[in-house]
Amino acid sequence: MSVTANISPSKAVDRVAVRSWKLPILFGLLALFAVVVFVVLGPSGQATFRISQEGDAWQVPDLAVPAKVFGVVVAILCVLLAARAYQQMRNGGRIDNWVSMTFTVAFVVGLLVWIIGGTKTQNITLVGLFTGAMLITTPLVFGSLSGVLCERSGVVNIAIEGQLLAGAFTASLVSSITHNAYAGLFAAAVAGVLVSFLLAAFSIKYVVNQIIVGVVLNVLVSGLTGFLFEKIMKIKVDGATIYNQPAQLPDLPIPLLSQIPVIGPTLFRQSIIGYLMLVLVAGIWFGLFRTRWGLRIRAVGEHPKAADTVGINVNRTRFLNVLAGGAVAGVGGAYFTLVAVSSFSKDMTGGLGFIALAALIFGRWNPIGAALAALLFGVAGNLQSILSLAGTPIDGQFLAMLPYALTILAVSGFVGKSRAPAADGEPYIKG
Amino acid sequence: MSETQTVKEPTPPAKESQGSQVIREIMAGNAVISVLAVVVALVIGGILIAVTDPRVTAAAGYFFADPAATLSAIWSSVSEAYGALWRGATYDPTARTWQGQLGIFETLTFATPLILSGLAVTLAFRAGLFNIGAQGQIILGATFAGAVGFGMHLPPAIHLPAVILAGAIGGAIWGGIAGFLKARTGAHEVIVTIMLNYIAISLVLYLLKNQLKDPNSTNPISPQMDGNAVFPLLLGPNFRVHAGLIVAILAVIGVAWLLNRSTLGFEYRAIGANPKAARTAGMLVSRGYITVMLISGALAGLAGVAQIAGTEKSLDSEIAGSIGFDAITVALLGRSKPWGTFFAALLFGAFKAGGTSMAVNADVSIDIVAVVQSLIVLFIAAPPLIRSIFRIKAARREGASA
């Protein structure tokens, strides 16, 4: 009797403490935004999505959506879902996943239709949107996977930008010299490992604060590649810059699969880096959450002392993980010079390493989540460049802010619970 | 990195011990290590300069036949580069104009925003916060200052103070967001400030296309600042040194007083050393986080004022350059002490002024300066490494005195 009497009040207290009104409030505000913007300020035009390309296995007619009507539907859906979220939070203290997911998808699609319905051209090729987005998404995924590997083992990786840049530079240099793109790809991985080695050596061996090392490594790599770019890549032999003309990685379309509308050109008509990306996302997810190796890494990242007690070498695990992360980010860097553009230019990664960090956080330190966040950020980034040509109701710069704003919301706990591994950033000193 | 969404306890204790440990490490190092770190970084920079110099590679081709040729090629390559760096930063008797000879004043000009933004990072650091967001705070400060500077037309005695105030407010808002989120939700300030940097760039690009655009220009650039709204030049029209330097020196004195003499500063240092103990002692840690980020942001905003009302005179998206990131290295080199930051900013200002002259006169890209600067900070942050290079024994009382 007394035991149950003791337990139930404390349980109630726990529930109250866990209950957070941030998400319902956010949903409410977004629903209000949807009502005001999609319905009241809704454009009267149509948003046309072109789905099929010539040469696809089967043709799908263009999808024309009247923007105003669609906006009304989305706004009503958003209001209902926000009310449902409020109700669930009041009753159970938690919101079902499907509510948050449906809300997010509905809101994003509504926003997309609203933006496109308001532009002058009013139609958009979905293939172009997604294949263009992959140019941004691919390096983002590699960068955030590097972050996953490092941070799951407890080392903060702010140096993703530097790893990408080092990979891009080295890939271009080696591929130009050897005329072999795959040699460039391998060299890029090595360059990423070298940057990682500095990160690991300073933060694990010399116990320098990991954020400081990361920040400084970014400056170091930017300065080093900039210096070598001026000194080596601008050397001209017979009027051509021979050290900055990398052989490119060829596209390797997969038969049949590459003929599927939209998905085919986006996912199955890529270079080897694109396929490597898909394999790595699945592989790292499986490794981290389904294998003994992953369990050990997560133990090191969450509670290094406990891991040490059961005989895991904490600092060795961290060192290896940081090196592996460097190799992954290096390959992502190679994408810049071996696939996306055909030569290296100074600071060409342009802050994508920090968006990768944002994708990592927004994806909750999970490989698949990070990849989806990278896809979202890639679509937003590509939409921005598509729309900068057409007059739009929303300025491209606000789309550019989206990844960063979402990340701030995520770390402040407004969008789900984005929680870092407990020992992330903590050096481990045995004894 | 980010922290759990907790209701009452914004900062888990694990993070606190780490922050205070870093501060202790940074502050405990001695001047010898700093000097040696600069020397080692310059040596590595010299090696880079030498191996990429075609004269050296040519001489190295017959190294075994004539080793002296290689050595003299290395010597001339490195000494030319660093000689140009030194002369450009101080006094260059070979320059064509007498204004060009006095590079020391260019050093002071470059140092001015570095002092202010370095102080911003230093102050936050002492309260246990990493303000990576000086870049965004500079941009916001410059934007606010610019809006008052070219958007309004006020009498001479009021306009410049209004510009300075506006810049400080702009920076304080941007810094305050990070402080507020840290205090109220536990959001890690490093992530928030990095993200705010990028939001600031997008924001200023948007404003430069719309509200703040110069109607007479096709480029995204603002109109010129009002004549009353700019810092007077200290040494006449021949040099770019402006009264922002005086503001910067006053800020150093102010921050030194704030940290070492005031109650608020004591609170900040207590929070930085051990937030749990500070909370137990009755200090409002969350309020401390908010106010320190407000002041820190305001200082970075003043750096933005120094840029727009001192050197640039109009707003564009490149207004902050790399100052916000250099500020972090300046604060670390200055060991998070106000006067240390001042001298570190002078050194980095000298690197900037000299780097330009090195690029022109010795054909060595200014990027080498970034390499040397980052190496300096890496070595300073890792005293054991420098000690092992030079076989210095660790000071016995280091742990006790910190």
XYZ file of N, CA, C and O in Angstrom, chain A residues 322-418:
388
model
N 37.489 9.222 -35.075
C 37.749 10.539 -35.655
C 38.469 10.379 -36.988
O 38.147 11.057 -37.969
N 39.418 9.428 -37.056
C 40.109 9.184 -38.324
C 39.123 8.703 -39.388
O 39.151 9.167 -40.533
N 38.235 7.768 -39.007
C 37.244 7.272 -39.967
C 36.359 8.425 -40.446
O 36.059 8.537 -41.636
N 35.957 9.276 -39.514
C 35.147 10.434 -39.883
C 35.877 11.308 -40.891
O 35.283 11.817 -41.839
N 37.175 11.478 -40.701
C 37.962 12.288 -41.627
C 37.954 11.702 -43.021
O 37.809 12.423 -44.012
N 38.086 10.361 -43.113
C 38.075 9.720 -44.431
C 36.737 9.967 -45.124
O 36.687 10.285 -46.309
N 35.643 9.823 -44.353
C 34.312 10.030 -44.934
C 34.167 11.469 -45.435
O 33.740 11.716 -46.567
N 34.556 12.434 -44.599
C 34.415 13.834 -45.010
C 35.338 14.145 -46.185
O 34.979 14.935 -47.065
N 36.509 13.528 -46.219
C 37.427 13.747 -47.338
C 36.796 13.325 -48.654
O 36.881 14.037 -49.659
N 36.131 12.149 -48.662
C 35.441 11.686 -49.864
C 34.356 12.691 -50.262
O 34.187 13.018 -51.438
N 33.633 13.198 -49.244
C 32.620 14.218 -49.525
C 33.244 15.445 -50.158
O 32.658 16.070 -51.041
N 34.448 15.799 -49.714
C 35.134 16.947 -50.294
C 35.499 16.691 -51.748
O 35.420 17.588 -52.588
N 35.883 15.428 -52.034
C 36.249 15.084 -53.413
C 35.083 15.327 -54.363
O 35.280 15.629 -55.540
N 33.854 15.197 -53.842
C 32.671 15.420 -54.687
C 32.694 16.797 -55.331
O 32.280 16.965 -56.473
N 33.228 17.798 -54.594
C 33.258 19.162 -55.135
C 34.055 19.230 -56.430
O 33.615 19.832 -57.399
N 35.249 18.645 -56.423
C 36.142 18.845 -57.570
C 36.097 17.699 -58.575
O 36.545 17.867 -59.699
N 35.584 16.524 -58.170
C 35.575 15.404 -59.115
C 34.205 15.213 -59.764
O 34.088 14.514 -60.763
N 33.151 15.799 -59.172
C 31.817 15.613 -59.731
C 31.114 16.956 -59.975
O 30.704 17.256 -61.086
N 31.007 17.763 -58.928
C 30.148 18.944 -59.009
C 30.707 20.003 -59.946
O 30.038 20.450 -60.866
N 31.944 20.449 -59.722
C 32.589 21.391 -60.632
C 33.932 20.814 -61.044
O 34.446 19.904 -60.403
N 34.518 21.377 -62.085
C 35.664 20.686 -62.674
C 37.007 21.261 -62.245
O 38.023 20.905 -62.799
N 37.027 22.145 -61.238
C 38.334 22.591 -60.755
C 38.182 23.135 -59.343
O 37.086 23.465 -58.896
N 39.319 23.213 -58.650
C 39.297 23.738 -57.292
C 39.327 25.260 -57.335
O 39.948 25.860 -58.204
N 38.615 25.894 -56.396
C 38.783 27.330 -56.218
C 38.856 27.604 -54.722
O 38.415 26.789 -53.909
N 39.405 28.748 -54.390
C 39.688 29.050 -52.983
C 38.402 29.039 -52.146
O 37.394 29.597 -52.563
N 38.462 28.391 -50.987
C 37.323 28.307 -50.060
C 36.041 27.869 -50.758
O 34.963 28.402 -50.503
N 36.151 26.884 -51.650
C 35.001 26.514 -52.470
C 33.906 25.808 -51.685
O 32.774 25.717 -52.156
N 34.196 25.323 -50.492
C 33.150 24.654 -49.720
C 32.148 25.657 -49.151
O 31.024 25.278 -48.813
N 32.572 26.922 -49.019
C 31.632 27.998 -48.728
C 30.694 27.777 -47.548
O 29.517 28.089 -47.633
N 31.176 27.215 -46.470
C 30.335 27.085 -45.283
C 29.448 25.849 -45.273
O 28.674 25.654 -44.352
N 29.565 24.978 -46.315
C 28.735 23.767 -46.316
C 29.068 22.859 -45.139
O 28.220 22.122 -44.649
N 30.320 22.933 -44.663
C 30.696 22.124 -43.504
C 29.880 22.483 -42.278
O 29.562 21.621 -41.450
N 29.510 23.754 -42.187
C 28.715 24.170 -41.033
C 27.247 23.792 -41.230
O 26.551 23.502 -40.267
N 26.791 23.790 -42.498
C 25.433 23.289 -42.735
C 25.395 21.794 -42.443
O 24.397 21.269 -41.943
N 26.511 21.093 -42.736
C 26.574 19.666 -42.416
C 26.457 19.474 -40.906
O 25.782 18.559 -40.429
N 27.098 20.356 -40.165
C 26.981 20.324 -38.701
C 25.524 20.535 -38.298
O 24.993 19.848 -37.410
N 24.869 21.482 -38.989
C 23.458 21.740 -38.717
C 22.619 20.508 -39.033
O 21.731 20.139 -38.252
N 22.928 19.845 -40.166
C 22.168 18.646 -40.547
C 22.356 17.551 -39.510
O 21.414 16.838 -39.159
N 23.579 17.453 -39.001
C 23.878 16.450 -37.975
C 23.020 16.676 -36.737
O 22.432 15.737 -36.180
N 22.923 17.930 -36.312
C 22.161 18.235 -35.104
C 20.677 18.086 -35.373
O 19.938 17.497 -34.590
N 20.237 18.622 -36.532
C 18.828 18.550 -36.873
C 18.405 17.094 -37.065
O 17.261 16.734 -36.783
N 19.332 16.262 -37.539
C 19.050 14.837 -37.694
C 19.307 14.044 -36.433
O 19.359 12.820 -36.476
N 19.470 14.721 -35.328
C 19.617 14.103 -34.003
C 20.745 13.092 -33.910
O 20.573 12.005 -33.369
N 21.900 13.391 -34.493
C 23.079 12.549 -34.364
C 22.819 11.132 -34.879
O 23.430 10.179 -34.435
N 21.877 11.014 -35.819
C 21.530 9.716 -36.376
C 21.841 9.769 -37.870
O 21.448 10.722 -38.536
N 22.545 8.756 -38.427
C 22.935 8.822 -39.842
C 21.761 9.065 -40.773
O 21.852 9.879 -41.699
N 20.660 8.341 -40.550
C 19.526 8.487 -41.464
C 18.875 9.859 -41.274
O 18.549 10.560 -42.229
N 18.713 10.260 -40.020
C 18.149 11.587 -39.758
C 19.006 12.670 -40.377
O 18.495 13.616 -40.999
N 20.325 12.536 -40.237
C 21.231 13.537 -40.789
C 21.113 13.587 -42.306
O 21.119 14.662 -42.906
N 20.968 12.393 -42.930
C 20.848 12.360 -44.393
C 19.561 13.041 -44.838
O 19.555 13.786 -45.819
N 18.470 12.789 -44.106
C 17.200 13.427 -44.479
C 17.293 14.947 -44.280
O 16.814 15.725 -45.106
N 17.927 15.362 -43.180
C 18.104 16.795 -42.954
C 18.945 17.398 -44.068
O 18.649 18.489 -44.567
N 19.991 16.663 -44.478
C 20.839 17.149 -45.567
C 20.031 17.289 -46.850
O 20.209 18.244 -47.611
N 19.107 16.333 -47.083
C 18.267 16.419 -48.271
C 17.375 17.664 -48.198
O 17.249 18.416 -49.170
N 16.775 17.895 -47.023
C 15.923 19.077 -46.843
C 16.715 20.353 -47.115
O 16.281 21.246 -47.851
N 17.923 20.434 -46.521
C 18.742 21.628 -46.693
C 19.194 21.770 -48.144
O 19.296 22.882 -48.670
N 19.458 20.612 -48.789
C 19.864 20.654 -50.189
C 18.745 21.177 -51.074
O 18.961 22.008 -51.956
N 17.508 20.684 -50.841
C 16.368 21.162 -51.631
C 16.163 22.655 -51.401
O 15.971 23.427 -52.344
N 16.255 23.070 -50.125
C 16.074 24.495 -49.826
C 17.134 25.332 -50.531
O 16.827 26.373 -51.118
N 18.376 24.843 -50.493
C 19.474 25.581 -51.124
C 19.298 25.670 -52.624
O 19.516 26.717 -53.237
N 18.866 24.544 -53.243
C 18.703 24.540 -54.687
C 17.505 25.385 -55.102
O 17.544 26.107 -56.094
N 16.434 25.303 -54.301
C 15.256 26.124 -54.566
C 15.642 27.596 -54.570
O 15.168 28.386 -55.384
N 16.541 27.929 -53.641
C 16.984 29.318 -53.556
C 17.643 29.760 -54.859
O 17.355 30.835 -55.379
N 18.509 28.883 -55.420
C 19.186 29.324 -56.642
C 18.241 29.286 -57.832
O 18.367 30.102 -58.738
N 17.273 28.334 -57.838
C 16.301 28.323 -58.936
C 15.452 29.596 -58.887
O 15.230 30.266 -59.880
N 15.016 29.910 -57.659
C 14.066 31.016 -57.524
C 14.725 32.378 -57.639
O 14.050 33.378 -57.860
N 16.066 32.419 -57.462
C 16.713 33.724 -57.554
C 16.561 34.291 -58.962
O 16.683 35.486 -59.176
N 16.271 33.410 -59.935
C 16.102 33.882 -61.305
C 14.690 34.408 -61.539
O 14.472 35.321 -62.314
N 13.710 33.789 -60.862
C 12.315 34.193 -61.056
C 11.886 35.068 -59.882
O 12.353 34.912 -58.772
N 10.993 36.011 -60.151
C 10.480 36.841 -59.066
C 9.607 35.991 -58.161
O 8.699 35.327 -58.601
N 9.902 35.947 -56.876
C 9.146 35.093 -55.975
C 8.543 35.912 -54.848
O 9.019 36.999 -54.543
N 7.496 35.364 -54.212
C 6.933 36.073 -53.062
C 7.882 36.050 -51.861
O 7.781 36.886 -50.978
N 8.811 35.085 -51.818
C 9.702 34.988 -50.668
C 11.125 35.168 -51.173
O 11.495 34.622 -52.208
N 11.912 35.948 -50.471
C 13.264 36.201 -50.943
C 14.142 34.975 -50.705
O 14.027 34.302 -49.682
N 15.001 34.706 -51.688
C 15.875 33.545 -51.599
C 16.714 33.527 -50.336
O 17.046 32.475 -49.816
N 17.050 34.706 -49.828
C 17.897 34.763 -48.640
C 17.227 34.124 -47.430
O 17.886 33.611 -46.547
N 15.877 34.161 -47.414
C 15.212 33.545 -46.264
C 15.278 32.026 -46.350
O 15.352 31.344 -45.335
N 15.245 31.511 -47.593
C 15.459 30.076 -47.751
C 16.876 29.702 -47.329
O 17.107 28.653 -46.755
N 17.832 30.604 -47.619
C 19.211 30.330 -47.241
C 19.351 30.264 -45.723
O 20.197 29.551 -45.197
N 18.513 31.025 -45.011
C 18.590 31.026 -43.550
C 18.003 29.760 -42.949
O 18.284 29.432 -41.803
N 17.138 29.070 -43.734
C 16.326 27.994 -43.171
C 17.120 26.949 -42.384
O 16.769 26.667 -41.226
N 18.216 26.370 -42.958
C 18.922 25.347 -42.187
C 19.385 25.864 -40.826
O 19.273 25.167 -39.822
N 19.897 27.079 -40.828
C 20.467 27.622 -39.586
C 19.370 27.900 -38.574
O 19.515 27.597 -37.382
N 18.257 28.482 -39.055
C 17.161 28.788 -38.130
C 16.586 27.507 -37.544
O 16.335 27.412 -36.341
N 16.408 26.478 -38.399
C 15.873 25.205 -37.914
C 16.800 24.594 -36.865
O 16.347 24.028 -35.866
N 18.118 24.730 -37.097
C 19.061 24.154 -36.147
C 18.980 24.854 -34.804
O 19.037 24.218 -33.753
N 18.845 26.185 -34.829
C 18.709 26.907 -33.568
C 17.450 26.436 -32.844
O 17.472 26.175 -31.633
N 16.344 26.270 -33.608
C 15.121 25.764 -32.983
C 15.355 24.369 -32.412
O 14.875 24.040 -31.328
N 16.116 23.549 -33.153
C 16.343 22.169 -32.696
C 17.160 22.145 -31.406
O 16.821 21.428 -30.471
N 18.237 22.935 -31.338
C 19.055 22.873 -30.118
C 18.365 23.554 -28.949
O 18.678 23.272 -27.801
N 17.415 24.460 -29.224
C 16.694 25.049 -28.092
C 15.510 24.190 -27.687
O 14.725 24.592 -26.845
N 15.351 23.042 -28.341
C 14.314 22.121 -27.918
C 12.943 22.429 -28.483
O 11.949 21.913 -27.997
N 12.867 23.269 -29.524
C 11.560 23.563 -30.101
C 11.140 22.489 -31.096
O 9.971 22.252 -31.294
N 12.101 21.885 -31.762
C 11.781 20.862 -32.745
C 12.277 19.533 -32.205
O 13.435 19.180 -32.354
N 11.428 18.790 -31.551
C 11.826 17.510 -30.994
C 12.905 17.687 -29.951
O 13.200 18.784 -29.498
N 13.475 16.578 -29.570
C 14.542 16.651 -28.572
C 15.845 16.285 -29.242
O 16.144 15.123 -29.454
N 16.614 17.285 -29.618
C 17.892 17.021 -30.244
C 18.946 16.975 -29.142
O 19.279 17.991 -28.559
